[in-house]
């Protein structure tokens, strides 16, 4: 786990909707879209409607702070395999454990812990 902690201490992944609404990878996109990430036709295509990897995960309860909460959450729960809104496989804390402890990055109700 130590090898992935740094990259998973901050932020989230994006899998808000069906993967077939994601455009080509940035390098294969038209010139005007290159360097801007994946273009999505889901909702606004940005923010809460963003789709990149298809996995919809916020790793920690403090996604803008450098701390050890990623490891505390990773080892603090039992996990079950579930699907994201985009249909990608990811893990969610079993039996609703930790419900509401992960902040919604867009101001909605809290989430249950999720992992890749």
PDB file of C-alpha atoms in Angstrom:
ATOM      1  CA  UNK A   1       0.000   0.000   0.000  1.00  0.00           C
ATOM      2  CA  UNK A   2       2.877   2.385   0.686  1.00  0.00           C
ATOM      3  CA  UNK A   3       3.606   2.662  -3.045  1.00  0.00           C
ATOM      4  CA  UNK A   4       0.150   4.056  -3.777  1.00  0.00           C
ATOM      5  CA  UNK A   5      -0.398   6.240  -0.717  1.00  0.00           C
ATOM      6  CA  UNK A   6       1.090   9.418  -2.194  1.00  0.00           C
ATOM      7  CA  UNK A   7      -1.171   9.496  -5.218  1.00  0.00           C
ATOM      8  CA  UNK A   8      -4.246   8.516  -3.248  1.00  0.00           C
ATOM      9  CA  UNK A   9      -3.886  11.029  -0.432  1.00  0.00           C
ATOM     10  CA  UNK A  10      -5.493  13.791  -2.489  1.00  0.00           C
ATOM     11  CA  UNK A  11      -8.467  13.995  -4.786  1.00  0.00           C
ATOM     12  CA  UNK A  12     -10.894  11.625  -6.443  1.00  0.00           C
ATOM     13  CA  UNK A  13     -11.545   9.735  -9.658  1.00  0.00           C
ATOM     14  CA  UNK A  14     -14.400  10.396 -12.058  1.00  0.00           C
ATOM     15  CA  UNK A  15     -17.041   7.894 -13.121  1.00  0.00           C
ATOM     16  CA  UNK A  16     -20.320   9.810 -12.918  1.00  0.00           C
ATOM     17  CA  UNK A  17     -22.076   8.158 -15.832  1.00  0.00           C
ATOM     18  CA  UNK A  18     -21.946   5.580 -18.612  1.00  0.00           C
ATOM     19  CA  UNK A  19     -18.486   5.035 -20.068  1.00  0.00           C
ATOM     20  CA  UNK A  20     -19.804   5.202 -23.646  1.00  0.00           C
ATOM     21  CA  UNK A  21     -20.315   8.960 -23.149  1.00  0.00           C
ATOM     22  CA  UNK A  22     -16.566   9.558 -22.811  1.00  0.00           C
ATOM     23  CA  UNK A  23     -14.739  10.809 -25.869  1.00  0.00           C
ATOM     24  CA  UNK A  24     -11.325   9.667 -27.067  1.00  0.00           C
ATOM     25  CA  UNK A  25      -8.260   9.799 -24.837  1.00  0.00           C
ATOM     26  CA  UNK A  26      -6.681  13.281 -24.827  1.00  0.00           C
ATOM     27  CA  UNK A  27      -3.889  12.371 -27.257  1.00  0.00           C
ATOM     28  CA  UNK A  28      -6.419  10.993 -29.782  1.00  0.00           C
ATOM     29  CA  UNK A  29      -8.885  13.879 -29.421  1.00  0.00           C
ATOM     30  CA  UNK A  30      -9.216  16.738 -31.902  1.00  0.00           C
ATOM     31  CA  UNK A  31      -6.526  19.391 -31.514  1.00  0.00           C
ATOM     32  CA  UNK A  32      -8.831  21.836 -29.686  1.00  0.00           C
ATOM     33  CA  UNK A  33      -9.492  19.220 -26.961  1.00  0.00           C
ATOM     34  CA  UNK A  34      -5.929  18.019 -26.415  1.00  0.00           C
ATOM     35  CA  UNK A  35      -4.502  18.793 -22.998  1.00  0.00           C
ATOM     36  CA  UNK A  36      -7.941  19.201 -21.431  1.00  0.00           C
ATOM     37  CA  UNK A  37      -8.560  15.622 -20.324  1.00  0.00           C
ATOM     38  CA  UNK A  38     -11.365  13.415 -21.556  1.00  0.00           C
ATOM     39  CA  UNK A  39     -14.330  15.186 -23.178  1.00  0.00           C
ATOM     40  CA  UNK A  40     -17.607  13.810 -21.854  1.00  0.00           C
ATOM     41  CA  UNK A  41     -21.131  14.255 -23.172  1.00  0.00           C
ATOM     42  CA  UNK A  42     -22.648  13.272 -19.809  1.00  0.00           C
ATOM     43  CA  UNK A  43     -24.518  16.267 -18.351  1.00  0.00           C
ATOM     44  CA  UNK A  44     -22.165  19.238 -18.308  1.00  0.00           C
ATOM     45  CA  UNK A  45     -19.160  16.939 -18.818  1.00  0.00           C
ATOM     46  CA  UNK A  46     -17.332  18.572 -15.909  1.00  0.00           C
ATOM     47  CA  UNK A  47     -17.423  18.596 -12.105  1.00  0.00           C
ATOM     48  CA  UNK A  48     -20.014  16.140 -10.801  1.00  0.00           C
ATOM     49  CA  UNK A  49     -20.686  15.010 -14.399  1.00  0.00           C
ATOM     50  CA  UNK A  50     -17.027  14.184 -15.191  1.00  0.00           C
ATOM     51  CA  UNK A  51     -16.083  10.751 -16.504  1.00  0.00           C
ATOM     52  CA  UNK A  52     -12.454   9.689 -16.971  1.00  0.00           C
ATOM     53  CA  UNK A  53     -11.484   6.282 -15.619  1.00  0.00           C
ATOM     54  CA  UNK A  54     -15.083   5.257 -14.973  1.00  0.00           C
ATOM     55  CA  UNK A  55     -14.282   4.648 -11.317  1.00  0.00           C
ATOM     56  CA  UNK A  56     -16.158   6.997  -8.953  1.00  0.00           C
ATOM     57  CA  UNK A  57     -13.980   7.126  -5.837  1.00  0.00           C
ATOM     58  CA  UNK A  58     -13.092   9.712  -3.199  1.00  0.00           C
ATOM     59  CA  UNK A  59     -10.249   8.059  -1.274  1.00  0.00           C
ATOM     60  CA  UNK A  60     -10.239   9.930   2.001  1.00  0.00           C
ATOM     61  CA  UNK A  61     -12.381  12.002   4.329  1.00  0.00           C
ATOM     62  CA  UNK A  62      -9.957  14.904   3.798  1.00  0.00           C
ATOM     63  CA  UNK A  63      -9.256  14.884   0.026  1.00  0.00           C
ATOM     64  CA  UNK A  64      -7.519  18.275   0.012  1.00  0.00           C
ATOM     65  CA  UNK A  65      -5.187  17.552   2.951  1.00  0.00           C
ATOM     66  CA  UNK A  66      -1.976  15.517   3.059  1.00  0.00           C
ATOM     67  CA  UNK A  67      -2.448  12.962   5.859  1.00  0.00           C
ATOM     68  CA  UNK A  68      -2.678   9.221   6.583  1.00  0.00           C
ATOM     69  CA  UNK A  69      -6.448   8.894   6.281  1.00  0.00           C
ATOM     70  CA  UNK A  70      -6.111   6.880   3.042  1.00  0.00           C
ATOM     71  CA  UNK A  71      -4.357   4.101   4.976  1.00  0.00           C
ATOM     72  CA  UNK A  72      -6.730   4.382   7.936  1.00  0.00           C
ATOM     73  CA  UNK A  73      -9.692   3.910   5.596  1.00  0.00           C
ATOM     74  CA  UNK A  74      -8.003   1.205   3.488  1.00  0.00           C
ATOM     75  CA  UNK A  75      -7.210  -0.958   6.517  1.00  0.00           C
ATOM     76  CA  UNK A  76     -10.172   0.112   8.657  1.00  0.00           C
ATOM     77  CA  UNK A  77     -12.955  -1.534   6.631  1.00  0.00           C
ATOM     78  CA  UNK A  78     -13.899  -4.790   4.976  1.00  0.00           C
ATOM     79  CA  UNK A  79     -14.525  -4.248   1.254  1.00  0.00           C
ATOM     80  CA  UNK A  80     -16.931  -5.654  -1.343  1.00  0.00           C
ATOM     81  CA  UNK A  81     -16.721  -5.394  -5.116  1.00  0.00           C
ATOM     82  CA  UNK A  82     -19.355  -3.058  -6.610  1.00  0.00           C
ATOM     83  CA  UNK A  83     -19.870  -1.124  -9.841  1.00  0.00           C
ATOM     84  CA  UNK A  84     -19.552   2.631 -10.267  1.00  0.00           C
ATOM     85  CA  UNK A  85     -22.280   4.659 -12.007  1.00  0.00           C
ATOM     86  CA  UNK A  86     -20.151   4.261 -15.162  1.00  0.00           C
ATOM     87  CA  UNK A  87     -20.060   0.464 -14.781  1.00  0.00           C
ATOM     88  CA  UNK A  88     -16.412   0.177 -13.672  1.00  0.00           C
ATOM     89  CA  UNK A  89     -15.507  -2.262 -10.891  1.00  0.00           C
ATOM     90  CA  UNK A  90     -14.513  -0.677  -7.578  1.00  0.00           C
ATOM     91  CA  UNK A  91     -14.682  -1.548  -3.892  1.00  0.00           C
ATOM     92  CA  UNK A  92     -17.157  -0.133  -1.367  1.00  0.00           C
ATOM     93  CA  UNK A  93     -17.063  -0.579   2.406  1.00  0.00           C
ATOM     94  CA  UNK A  94     -19.165  -3.645   3.311  1.00  0.00           C
ATOM     95  CA  UNK A  95     -22.626  -3.371   4.833  1.00  0.00           C
ATOM     96  CA  UNK A  96     -22.698   0.425   4.601  1.00  0.00           C
ATOM     97  CA  UNK A  97     -19.793   0.803   7.027  1.00  0.00           C
ATOM     98  CA  UNK A  98     -18.579   4.376   7.245  1.00  0.00           C
ATOM     99  CA  UNK A  99     -21.704   5.743   5.537  1.00  0.00           C
ATOM    100  CA  UNK A 100     -21.598   9.515   5.341  1.00  0.00           C
ATOM    101  CA  UNK A 101     -17.950   9.809   6.417  1.00  0.00           C
ATOM    102  CA  UNK A 102     -16.529  10.740   3.005  1.00  0.00           C
ATOM    103  CA  UNK A 103     -17.459  14.268   1.902  1.00  0.00           C
ATOM    104  CA  UNK A 104     -19.236  14.755  -1.401  1.00  0.00           C
ATOM    105  CA  UNK A 105     -16.930  17.035  -3.410  1.00  0.00           C
ATOM    106  CA  UNK A 106     -19.913  18.905  -4.826  1.00  0.00           C
ATOM    107  CA  UNK A 107     -21.770  19.636  -1.585  1.00  0.00           C
ATOM    108  CA  UNK A 108     -24.208  16.719  -1.498  1.00  0.00           C
ATOM    109  CA  UNK A 109     -24.669  14.278   1.371  1.00  0.00           C
ATOM    110  CA  UNK A 110     -21.625  12.342   2.572  1.00  0.00           C
ATOM    111  CA  UNK A 111     -20.642   9.084   0.913  1.00  0.00           C
ATOM    112  CA  UNK A 112     -19.533   5.648   2.012  1.00  0.00           C
ATOM    113  CA  UNK A 113     -15.819   4.891   1.641  1.00  0.00           C
ATOM    114  CA  UNK A 114     -14.781   3.525  -1.772  1.00  0.00           C
ATOM    115  CA  UNK A 115     -11.479   2.204  -3.141  1.00  0.00           C
ATOM    116  CA  UNK A 116     -10.031   1.158  -6.487  1.00  0.00           C
TER     117      UNK A 116
END
